[in-house]
Short mmCIF file of C-alpha atoms and ligand atoms in Angstrom, two decimals:
data_model
loop_
_atom_site.label_atom_id
_atom_site.label_comp_id
_atom_site.label_asym_id
_atom_site.label_seq_id
_atom_site.Cartn_x
_atom_site.Cartn_y
_atom_site.Cartn_z
CA MET A 1 -2.23 101.71 69.63
CA GLY A 2 -1.72 102.76 73.16
CA GLU A 3 -3.12 99.14 73.92
CA LYS A 4 -1.32 97.43 70.95
CA GLN A 5 1.69 99.23 72.92
CA GLU A 6 1.08 97.37 76.33
CA GLU A 7 0.14 94.36 75.08
CA PHE A 8 3.77 94.36 73.35
CA LYS A 9 5.02 95.19 76.76
CA SER A 10 3.36 92.78 78.80
CA GLU A 11 4.56 90.03 75.97
CA GLU A 12 8.11 91.04 76.24
CA LEU A 13 8.04 90.80 79.75
CA ARG A 14 6.74 87.38 79.70
CA LYS A 15 9.29 86.42 77.25
CA GLY A 16 11.83 88.22 78.85
CA ALA A 17 11.04 86.04 82.41
CA LYS A 18 11.85 83.23 80.06
CA THR A 19 14.92 84.45 78.90
CA LEU A 20 15.97 86.05 82.38
CA PRO A 21 18.27 82.78 83.60
CA ARG A 22 20.14 82.57 80.15
CA ARG A 23 21.27 86.45 80.47
CA ASP A 24 22.44 86.26 84.04
CA LEU A 25 24.41 83.28 82.75
CA GLU A 26 25.38 85.31 80.07
CA LEU A 27 26.28 88.11 82.26
CA THR A 28 28.07 85.99 84.43
CA ARG A 29 30.47 85.08 81.82
CA VAL A 30 30.83 88.26 80.62
CA LYS A 31 31.61 89.22 83.88
CA GLU A 32 34.35 86.28 84.33
CA GLU A 33 35.72 87.62 80.96
CA LEU A 34 35.52 91.07 82.10
CA GLU A 35 37.39 89.99 85.57
CA ARG A 36 39.95 87.69 83.88
CA LYS A 37 40.87 90.58 81.44
CA VAL A 38 41.20 92.81 84.22
CA LYS A 39 43.34 90.02 85.53
CA GLU A 40 45.20 89.62 82.93
CA LEU A 41 45.41 93.47 82.47
CA GLU A 42 46.89 93.09 85.87
CA ALA A 43 49.05 90.83 85.25
CA ALA A 44 50.86 92.88 82.24
CA LYS A 45 50.97 95.89 84.03
CA GLU A 46 52.56 94.63 87.14
CA ARG A 47 55.28 92.73 84.52
CA GLU A 48 55.43 95.66 82.77
CA MET A 49 55.90 97.86 86.15
CA VAL A 50 58.24 95.11 87.33
CA LEU A 51 60.09 95.56 83.98
CA ARG A 52 60.15 98.97 84.31
CA ILE A 53 61.43 98.75 87.83
CA ARG A 54 63.92 96.46 86.50
CA GLU A 55 64.77 99.15 83.81
CA ILE A 56 64.55 101.95 86.32
CA ALA A 57 67.06 99.63 88.55
CA LYS A 58 69.40 99.42 86.22
CA ALA A 59 69.35 102.64 84.71
CA ALA A 60 70.45 103.51 88.13
CA ASP A 61 72.95 100.76 88.79
CA ILE A 62 74.07 102.66 85.25
CA LYS A 63 74.16 105.47 86.76
CA ARG A 64 76.10 104.75 89.76
CA LYS A 65 78.90 102.51 87.47
CA VAL A 66 78.99 105.69 85.31
CA GLU A 67 79.52 107.48 88.43
CA GLN A 68 82.18 105.27 89.62
CA LEU A 69 83.22 105.07 86.41
CA GLU A 70 83.71 108.54 86.48
CA LYS A 71 85.43 108.87 89.62
CA LYS A 72 87.88 106.28 88.64
CA ALA A 73 88.35 108.24 85.65
CA LYS A 74 89.51 111.21 87.64
CA GLU A 75 91.86 109.52 89.83
CA LEU A 76 93.23 108.14 87.26
CA LYS A 77 93.61 111.44 85.60
CA ASP A 78 95.32 112.90 88.94
CA ALA A 79 97.22 109.76 89.16
CA ARG A 80 98.69 110.45 85.71
CA LYS A 81 99.13 114.52 86.51
CA ALA A 82 101.26 113.29 89.55
CA LEU A 83 103.14 110.84 88.31
CA LEU A 84 104.13 113.18 85.30
CA ASN A 85 104.88 115.43 88.21
CA ILE A 86 106.77 112.75 89.75
CA LEU A 87 108.82 111.93 86.25
CA GLU A 88 109.09 115.88 85.65
CA ASP A 89 111.31 115.67 89.67
CA ILE A 90 112.91 112.27 88.65
CA ASP A 91 114.33 114.05 85.46
CA GLU A 92 115.02 117.32 87.43
CA ALA A 93 116.98 115.17 90.15
CA ARG A 94 118.55 113.32 87.45
CA LYS A 95 120.02 116.19 85.20
CA LYS A 96 121.33 117.50 88.75
CA ALA A 97 122.83 114.57 89.95
CA GLU A 98 124.49 114.44 86.24
CA GLU A 99 125.56 118.04 86.91
CA GLU A 100 126.93 117.22 89.84
CA ARG A 101 128.50 114.23 88.50
CA ASN A 102 129.88 116.89 85.66
CA LYS A 103 131.39 118.96 87.83
CA THR A 104 132.81 116.33 90.39
CA LEU A 105 134.61 114.83 87.35
CA ALA A 106 135.57 117.93 86.18
CA ILE A 107 137.30 118.83 89.62
CA ILE A 108 138.87 115.40 89.39
CA ALA A 109 140.13 115.88 86.04
CA ASN A 110 141.62 119.55 86.94
CA LEU A 111 143.10 118.69 89.99
CA THR A 112 146.68 119.34 90.57
CA ASP A 113 147.16 115.83 91.85
CA GLY A 114 146.92 112.46 91.07
CA LEU A 115 144.17 110.85 92.05
CA LEU A 116 143.36 106.86 91.27
CA VAL A 117 139.60 105.77 92.72
CA PHE A 118 139.51 102.08 93.69
CA ASP A 119 136.13 100.05 93.88
CA SER A 120 134.89 97.91 97.07
CA ASP A 121 136.62 95.10 95.25
CA ASN A 122 140.16 96.90 95.21
CA ARG A 123 139.49 97.48 91.49
CA VAL A 124 141.07 100.94 89.30
CA SER A 125 137.54 102.66 88.73
CA LEU A 126 138.62 106.18 87.91
CA VAL A 127 142.19 107.80 87.13
CA ASN A 128 142.69 111.79 86.41
CA SER A 129 144.68 112.99 83.66
CA GLN A 130 147.46 114.22 86.07
CA ALA A 131 147.79 110.19 87.37
CA GLU A 132 148.36 109.39 84.12
CA GLU A 133 151.05 111.73 83.47
CA ILE A 134 152.71 111.04 86.80
CA LEU A 135 153.17 107.34 86.36
CA GLY A 136 153.27 107.65 82.86
CA ILE A 137 150.21 105.14 82.04
CA ARG A 138 147.29 105.28 80.09
CA VAL A 139 144.20 104.59 82.15
CA GLU A 140 142.97 102.47 79.40
CA GLU A 141 146.14 100.20 80.58
CA ILE A 142 144.84 99.60 84.28
CA GLU A 143 141.09 100.70 84.18
CA GLY A 144 139.49 97.31 85.86
CA GLU A 145 142.57 96.39 87.29
CA SER A 146 142.93 95.30 90.61
CA LEU A 147 145.61 96.97 92.79
CA ALA A 148 147.93 93.24 93.04
CA ASN A 149 148.41 93.33 89.18
CA LEU A 150 149.51 96.86 89.41
CA SER A 151 152.57 96.25 90.69
CA ARG A 152 153.49 94.77 87.01
CA PHE A 153 153.81 98.54 86.10
CA PRO A 154 157.20 99.69 87.01
CA SER A 155 156.08 102.87 88.21
CA LEU A 156 153.01 101.49 90.28
CA LYS A 157 155.01 99.27 92.19
CA PRO A 158 156.66 101.17 94.64
CA ILE A 159 152.96 102.84 95.51
CA VAL A 160 151.53 99.44 95.74
CA GLN A 161 153.97 97.76 97.48
CA VAL A 162 153.02 101.20 100.17
CA VAL A 163 149.40 100.50 100.08
CA LYS A 164 149.67 96.62 100.67
CA LYS A 165 151.67 97.37 103.63
CA LYS A 166 149.59 100.73 105.50
CA LYS A 167 145.91 99.07 104.74
CA LYS A 168 144.38 102.05 105.95
CA VAL A 169 144.56 105.73 106.20
CA PHE A 170 148.04 106.86 105.48
CA ARG A 171 150.29 109.59 104.12
CA GLU A 172 153.41 108.52 103.25
CA GLU A 173 156.48 109.52 100.82
CA VAL A 174 157.56 107.78 97.91
CA LYS A 175 160.15 108.25 95.61
CA LEU A 176 159.82 106.80 92.17
CA HIS A 177 163.20 108.26 91.03
CA GLU A 178 165.78 111.23 91.41
CA ASN A 179 162.85 113.57 89.78
CA LEU A 180 159.98 112.57 91.09
CA ILE A 181 158.98 112.16 94.66
CA LEU A 182 155.25 111.51 95.76
CA GLU A 183 153.60 112.14 98.85
CA ILE A 184 150.58 109.30 98.66
CA THR A 185 147.84 109.58 100.70
CA THR A 186 144.94 107.08 100.57
CA SER A 187 141.83 106.95 102.52
CA PRO A 188 138.47 105.05 101.91
CA ILE A 189 135.11 106.22 100.66
CA THR A 190 132.37 105.34 102.72
CA ARG A 191 128.79 105.49 102.13
CA GLU A 192 126.26 105.19 105.37
CA ARG A 193 129.33 103.48 106.96
CA GLU A 194 129.56 101.32 104.19
CA ARG A 195 133.07 100.59 102.62
CA ILE A 196 132.45 101.18 99.18
CA GLY A 197 136.02 102.36 97.51
CA SER A 198 138.68 103.92 98.04
CA LEU A 199 141.28 106.57 97.16
CA LEU A 200 144.61 107.30 96.35
CA VAL A 201 145.85 110.85 96.21
CA LEU A 202 149.40 111.20 94.32
CA HIS A 203 151.42 114.80 95.41
CA ASP A 204 154.32 115.73 93.58
CA VAL A 205 156.71 117.07 96.59
CA THR A 206 159.71 117.05 94.33
CA HIS A 207 159.99 120.39 93.98
CA GLU A 208 159.74 121.28 98.41
CA LYS A 209 161.78 118.39 98.97
CA ARG A 210 164.67 119.78 96.77
CA ILE A 211 163.89 123.15 98.37
CA GLU A 212 163.85 121.11 101.38
CA ARG A 213 167.02 119.56 100.60
CA MET A 214 168.88 122.68 99.50
CA LYS A 215 167.74 124.30 102.88
CA THR A 216 169.03 121.60 104.75
CA GLU A 217 172.50 121.71 102.99
CA PHE A 218 172.93 125.34 103.54
CA VAL A 219 172.35 125.14 107.24
CA SER A 220 174.62 122.08 107.14
CA VAL A 221 177.52 123.94 105.33
CA ALA A 222 176.76 127.67 107.34
CA ALA A 223 177.09 125.35 110.58
CA HIS A 224 180.33 123.85 109.19
CA GLN A 225 181.72 126.96 108.65
CA LEU A 226 180.75 128.43 112.12
CA ARG A 227 181.91 125.58 114.16
CA THR A 228 186.02 126.57 113.50
CA PRO A 229 185.85 130.10 114.32
CA LEU A 230 183.73 129.05 117.10
CA SER A 231 185.85 126.88 117.82
CA ALA A 232 189.05 128.65 118.12
CA ILE A 233 187.23 131.71 120.16
CA LYS A 234 186.76 128.96 122.76
CA TRP A 235 189.93 128.00 122.44
CA SER A 236 191.50 131.43 122.81
CA LEU A 237 188.98 132.53 125.26
CA GLY A 238 189.87 129.60 127.53
CA MET A 239 193.33 130.39 127.54
CA ILE A 240 193.01 134.36 128.53
CA LEU A 241 190.50 132.87 131.29
CA ALA A 242 192.95 130.26 132.72
CA GLU A 243 195.13 133.64 132.83
CA ASP A 244 197.64 132.21 131.00
CA MET A 245 198.38 135.22 128.99
CA GLY A 246 198.94 137.24 131.99
CA PRO A 247 196.84 137.98 135.20
CA LEU A 248 192.86 139.43 134.60
CA THR A 249 191.33 141.84 136.50
CA GLU A 250 188.44 140.47 138.63
CA GLU A 251 186.06 143.30 136.29
CA GLN A 252 188.20 141.26 132.56
CA LYS A 253 187.15 138.21 134.31
CA ARG A 254 183.71 138.74 134.50
CA PHE A 255 183.29 140.05 131.14
CA LEU A 256 185.26 137.29 129.12
CA GLN A 257 183.12 135.20 131.19
CA LYS A 258 180.38 136.12 130.16
CA THR A 259 181.98 136.31 126.90
CA TYR A 260 182.91 132.41 126.88
CA GLN A 261 179.44 131.71 128.07
CA SER A 262 177.67 133.17 124.77
CA ASN A 263 180.40 132.11 122.89
CA GLU A 264 179.28 128.05 124.10
CA ARG A 265 175.61 129.01 123.65
CA MET A 266 176.80 129.51 119.94
CA ILE A 267 178.73 125.90 119.77
CA ASN A 268 175.27 124.38 121.48
CA LEU A 269 173.05 126.26 118.58
CA VAL A 270 175.65 125.09 115.55
CA ASN A 271 175.75 121.33 116.92
CA ASP A 272 171.87 121.24 117.12
CA LEU A 273 171.59 122.64 113.62
CA LEU A 274 174.06 120.07 112.68
CA ASP A 275 172.61 117.21 114.55
CA VAL A 276 169.10 118.38 112.38
CA ALA A 277 170.95 119.01 109.23
CA ARG A 278 172.08 115.45 109.83
CA ILE A 279 168.84 114.11 111.05
CA GLU A 280 167.29 115.61 107.83
CA GLU A 281 169.91 114.48 105.51
CA GLY A 282 169.16 110.86 106.98
CA ARG A 283 173.37 110.69 107.77
CA TYR A 284 172.70 110.98 111.33
CA ILE A 285 174.78 107.35 112.70
CA TYR A 286 173.83 105.34 115.47
CA LYS A 287 176.07 102.63 117.11
CA PRO A 288 174.18 101.08 119.62
CA ALA A 289 175.65 98.44 122.01
CA PHE A 290 174.43 96.89 125.51
CA ARG A 291 174.29 99.95 128.07
CA ASP A 292 173.08 100.22 131.40
CA LEU A 293 170.79 103.07 131.33
CA THR A 294 171.09 103.66 134.81
CA LYS A 295 174.62 104.44 134.86
CA ILE A 296 174.10 106.76 131.74
CA CYS A 297 171.21 109.02 133.92
CA GLN A 298 173.33 109.26 136.94
CA ALA A 299 176.45 110.48 134.47
CA VAL A 300 174.35 113.04 133.00
CA ILE A 301 172.40 114.27 136.20
CA ASN A 302 176.03 114.40 137.71
CA SER A 303 176.85 117.20 135.09
CA HIS A 304 174.05 119.05 135.32
CA LYS A 305 174.14 118.80 140.11
CA ALA A 306 176.12 122.29 139.97
CA ALA A 307 173.13 124.05 138.00
CA ILE A 308 170.30 122.50 140.23
CA LYS A 309 172.06 123.90 143.43
CA ARG A 310 172.55 126.88 142.05
CA LYS A 311 168.77 127.22 141.34
CA LYS A 312 167.96 125.48 144.78
CA ILE A 313 165.63 122.99 142.80
CA ARG A 314 164.90 119.78 145.27
CA PHE A 315 166.09 117.24 143.32
CA GLU A 316 165.50 113.40 143.60
CA PHE A 317 166.74 110.43 140.89
CA LYS A 318 164.15 107.59 141.75
CA LYS A 319 165.21 104.49 140.35
CA PRO A 320 164.56 100.51 141.02
CA LYS A 321 166.04 98.48 143.61
CA GLU A 322 166.75 95.62 141.14
CA LYS A 323 169.27 96.22 138.80
CA LEU A 324 167.45 96.81 135.46
CA PRO A 325 168.50 95.06 132.03
CA GLN A 326 170.74 96.61 130.10
CA VAL A 327 169.75 98.25 126.76
CA LYS A 328 170.33 98.08 123.59
CA LEU A 329 171.47 101.30 122.61
CA ASP A 330 173.46 104.24 121.20
CA GLU A 331 175.26 105.76 124.73
CA GLU A 332 176.00 109.52 122.93
CA LYS A 333 172.59 109.74 121.43
CA ILE A 334 170.48 108.48 124.72
CA SER A 335 173.22 111.01 126.94
CA LEU A 336 171.71 113.86 124.68
CA VAL A 337 168.05 112.68 125.22
CA ILE A 338 168.26 112.96 128.89
CA GLN A 339 170.44 115.97 129.10
CA ASN A 340 168.36 117.87 126.84
CA LEU A 341 165.03 116.66 129.36
CA LEU A 342 167.17 117.13 132.67
CA GLU A 343 168.34 120.67 130.92
CA ASN A 344 164.72 121.96 130.10
CA ALA A 345 163.32 121.04 133.12
CA VAL A 346 166.13 122.68 135.36
CA ARG A 347 165.83 125.90 132.54
CA TYR A 348 161.73 125.79 132.63
CA THR A 349 161.60 125.57 136.47
CA PRO A 350 161.53 128.31 138.88
CA PRO A 351 163.85 128.67 141.63
CA GLY A 352 163.11 126.82 144.81
CA GLY A 353 160.76 123.99 142.67
CA ARG A 354 161.24 120.32 142.41
CA ILE A 355 162.68 117.88 140.01
CA VAL A 356 162.12 114.38 139.92
CA VAL A 357 163.93 112.05 137.46
CA SER A 358 162.83 107.80 137.48
CA LEU A 359 163.54 104.94 135.82
CA LYS A 360 160.52 102.04 135.71
CA ARG A 361 161.23 98.99 134.48
CA LYS A 362 157.91 97.77 132.21
CA GLU A 363 156.86 94.67 130.63
CA LYS A 364 158.87 94.94 127.69
CA GLU A 365 160.61 98.10 127.97
CA ILE A 366 162.11 100.93 130.45
CA GLU A 367 160.64 103.96 131.06
CA PHE A 368 162.96 107.41 131.80
CA SER A 369 160.63 110.23 133.06
CA VAL A 370 161.18 113.68 133.85
CA ARG A 371 158.83 115.65 136.60
CA ASP A 372 159.50 119.13 137.08
CA THR A 373 157.36 122.00 139.07
CA GLY A 374 157.93 124.75 136.14
CA ILE A 375 156.07 127.07 133.78
CA GLY A 376 154.08 123.71 131.72
CA ILE A 377 153.73 124.64 127.99
CA PRO A 378 150.35 126.37 126.99
CA LYS A 379 147.22 123.55 126.05
CA GLU A 380 147.02 124.87 123.02
CA GLN A 381 151.05 124.66 121.84
CA GLN A 382 151.14 121.10 123.17
CA ASP A 383 150.45 119.47 120.12
CA ARG A 384 153.91 121.61 118.65
CA LEU A 385 156.29 120.37 120.90
CA PHE A 386 158.89 117.78 119.56
CA THR A 387 158.58 119.96 115.98
CA LYS A 388 161.63 121.74 114.57
CA PHE A 389 162.08 125.45 116.14
CA PHE A 390 159.11 125.25 118.64
CA ARG A 391 159.60 127.58 121.68
CA GLY A 392 156.28 127.99 123.97
CA ALA A 393 154.94 131.63 124.09
CA ASN A 394 155.80 131.98 127.99
CA ALA A 395 159.33 130.26 127.19
CA VAL A 396 159.60 133.15 124.86
CA ARG A 397 158.22 135.69 127.62
CA MET A 398 160.72 134.10 130.11
CA GLU A 399 163.14 135.27 127.82
CA THR A 400 165.24 131.76 128.59
CA GLU A 401 167.74 130.85 126.12
CA GLY A 402 166.97 127.96 123.71
CA THR A 403 166.78 126.86 120.36
CA GLY A 404 163.53 124.89 120.07
CA LEU A 405 165.84 122.37 118.34
CA GLY A 406 166.39 119.71 121.51
CA LEU A 407 162.97 118.05 121.49
CA PHE A 408 162.98 117.97 117.87
CA ILE A 409 166.24 116.47 118.03
CA SER A 410 165.47 114.30 121.14
CA LYS A 411 162.35 112.94 119.39
CA ASN A 412 164.48 111.69 116.33
CA ILE A 413 167.27 109.63 118.71
CA ILE A 414 164.23 107.80 120.46
CA GLU A 415 162.34 106.90 117.64
CA ALA A 416 165.43 105.72 115.64
CA HIS A 417 165.95 103.49 118.67
CA ARG A 418 162.06 102.08 118.45
CA GLY A 419 161.27 103.90 121.51
CA LYS A 420 158.85 106.53 122.36
CA ILE A 421 158.28 109.64 123.79
CA TRP A 422 156.00 111.89 125.13
CA ALA A 423 154.96 114.45 127.72
CA GLU A 424 152.22 115.66 130.02
CA SER A 425 152.27 119.10 130.62
CA GLU A 426 149.72 122.29 132.51
CA GLU A 427 150.86 125.68 131.95
CA ASN A 428 152.33 127.48 135.78
CA ARG A 429 151.55 123.74 137.20
CA GLY A 430 155.05 121.66 135.35
CA SER A 431 155.54 118.56 133.03
CA VAL A 432 156.22 115.50 133.03
CA PHE A 433 158.48 114.24 129.80
CA HIS A 434 158.75 110.41 129.25
CA PHE A 435 160.67 108.11 126.96
CA SER A 436 160.16 104.51 126.74
CA LEU A 437 163.05 102.05 124.87
CA PRO A 438 162.30 98.69 124.11
CA LEU A 439 163.89 95.84 125.96
CA THR A 440 164.69 93.55 123.13
P1 ADP I 1 164.71 124.90 123.80
O1 ADP I 1 164.10 124.66 125.10
O2 ADP I 1 166.18 124.96 123.33
O3 ADP I 1 163.77 126.14 123.51
P2 ADP I 1 163.58 122.29 123.19
O4 ADP I 1 162.91 121.71 121.92
O5 ADP I 1 164.22 121.57 124.27
O6 ADP I 1 164.59 123.87 122.70
O7 ADP I 1 161.99 122.74 124.09
C1 ADP I 1 161.25 123.26 123.00
C2 ADP I 1 160.01 124.02 124.06
O8 ADP I 1 159.27 123.59 124.74
C3 ADP I 1 161.06 125.43 124.90
O9 ADP I 1 161.05 126.38 123.98
C4 ADP I 1 159.85 125.26 126.25
O10 ADP I 1 158.67 126.21 125.31
C5 ADP I 1 159.03 123.86 126.03
N1 ADP I 1 159.27 122.85 127.25
C6 ADP I 1 160.69 121.91 126.77
N2 ADP I 1 160.74 121.38 127.78
C7 ADP I 1 159.51 122.31 129.21
C8 ADP I 1 159.62 121.92 130.31
N3 ADP I 1 160.24 121.18 131.68
N4 ADP I 1 158.70 122.81 130.65
C9 ADP I 1 158.30 123.70 130.16
N5 ADP I 1 158.36 123.60 128.81
C10 ADP I 1 159.23 123.45 127.98
#
């Protein structure tokens, strides 16, 4: 058996030697096949990997996108929240504005004065109930109407006329009829310097005017009643002082002289009160004519020379060398003004002071002025000069006589002549009072 086996093996080896090249080939083919398979597998793997990578990349991209979207969503949410807050604020502000508006409208509606509001085109945009009542007009009738169109209403016509004439801010009295006197005031409504409309306020002053008129009438009647007995006293005192009733002792004369002077002061006061009453009632009559102002000045100065000398005041009258043109004036009234101003200068200048009266020709007017070195007028009181019954605190302290009516009367006289009156003054240094009269 062993032999046989050996035989077989060598047989096989022989056979094998014969088949070897074939097996090699086979092996090579298998090897190639395997290599191809490996390559294929590798390629497939690679593709799969690429796909995986792509998938991963895609997933990463999606994640990023999701994150972005989430961020955006958060931003949107925040924005929405902010928007809601803003809307809430706006709503609150709107409510507040509405409240303010209602408050303003309530104030306007309950105002005791009439009120008309015009827009930038001068059309009526608001009328309160008081204005409706005062003017006897319904708001529907005039709302949206232009100012010019309002004159078709009889109650508005005089108001429109005044408003058109004056244009800017003003305050003026308008008499609509016997029982209705209005003080009308206009003023622009501006926002950031831009005119967006205007206001017309109608203030009923009928009652005040009636009381004022009654006061003036009372003063007028009282002054008239006082004038007759005062004239009688003056006349009698004059006779006694002239010793028509028999001789007087020096002492009697002195006393009577004082009485006479006091009576004169009373007559002056009564005359001033009568002038004021006439001015206020519009009954102050002017008789203008062309006159020489230099002569009028000189006449008043002459009548005050004695008083000036008594107080040892240095006095000077400065007038231009050339003759001044004549001025249209009421001689009596202008003399009264010069007299008031000169008397004040003498009265309020301590003895030894200086007074200079001057006349100057200006282009279209003549200017009169009187300068003194007197007590002056306190700065804080100067805006009340020329008002009725004003007397400076220092003047009152000086215990000088005076009514506080002279400058008020003078102002009215000068303004009735279309002139101007003004003053400059410094307390304890002196004052200058001026007036100017137009040449035409
Ligand atoms: P009166 O002199 O009778 O008081 P006026 O109307 O003439 O009234 O003057 C009013 C006030 O103005 C005076 O009381 C005085 O305080 C002040 N005043 C007028 N003129 C002068 C002046 N020349 N110097 C100082 N104060 C003056």
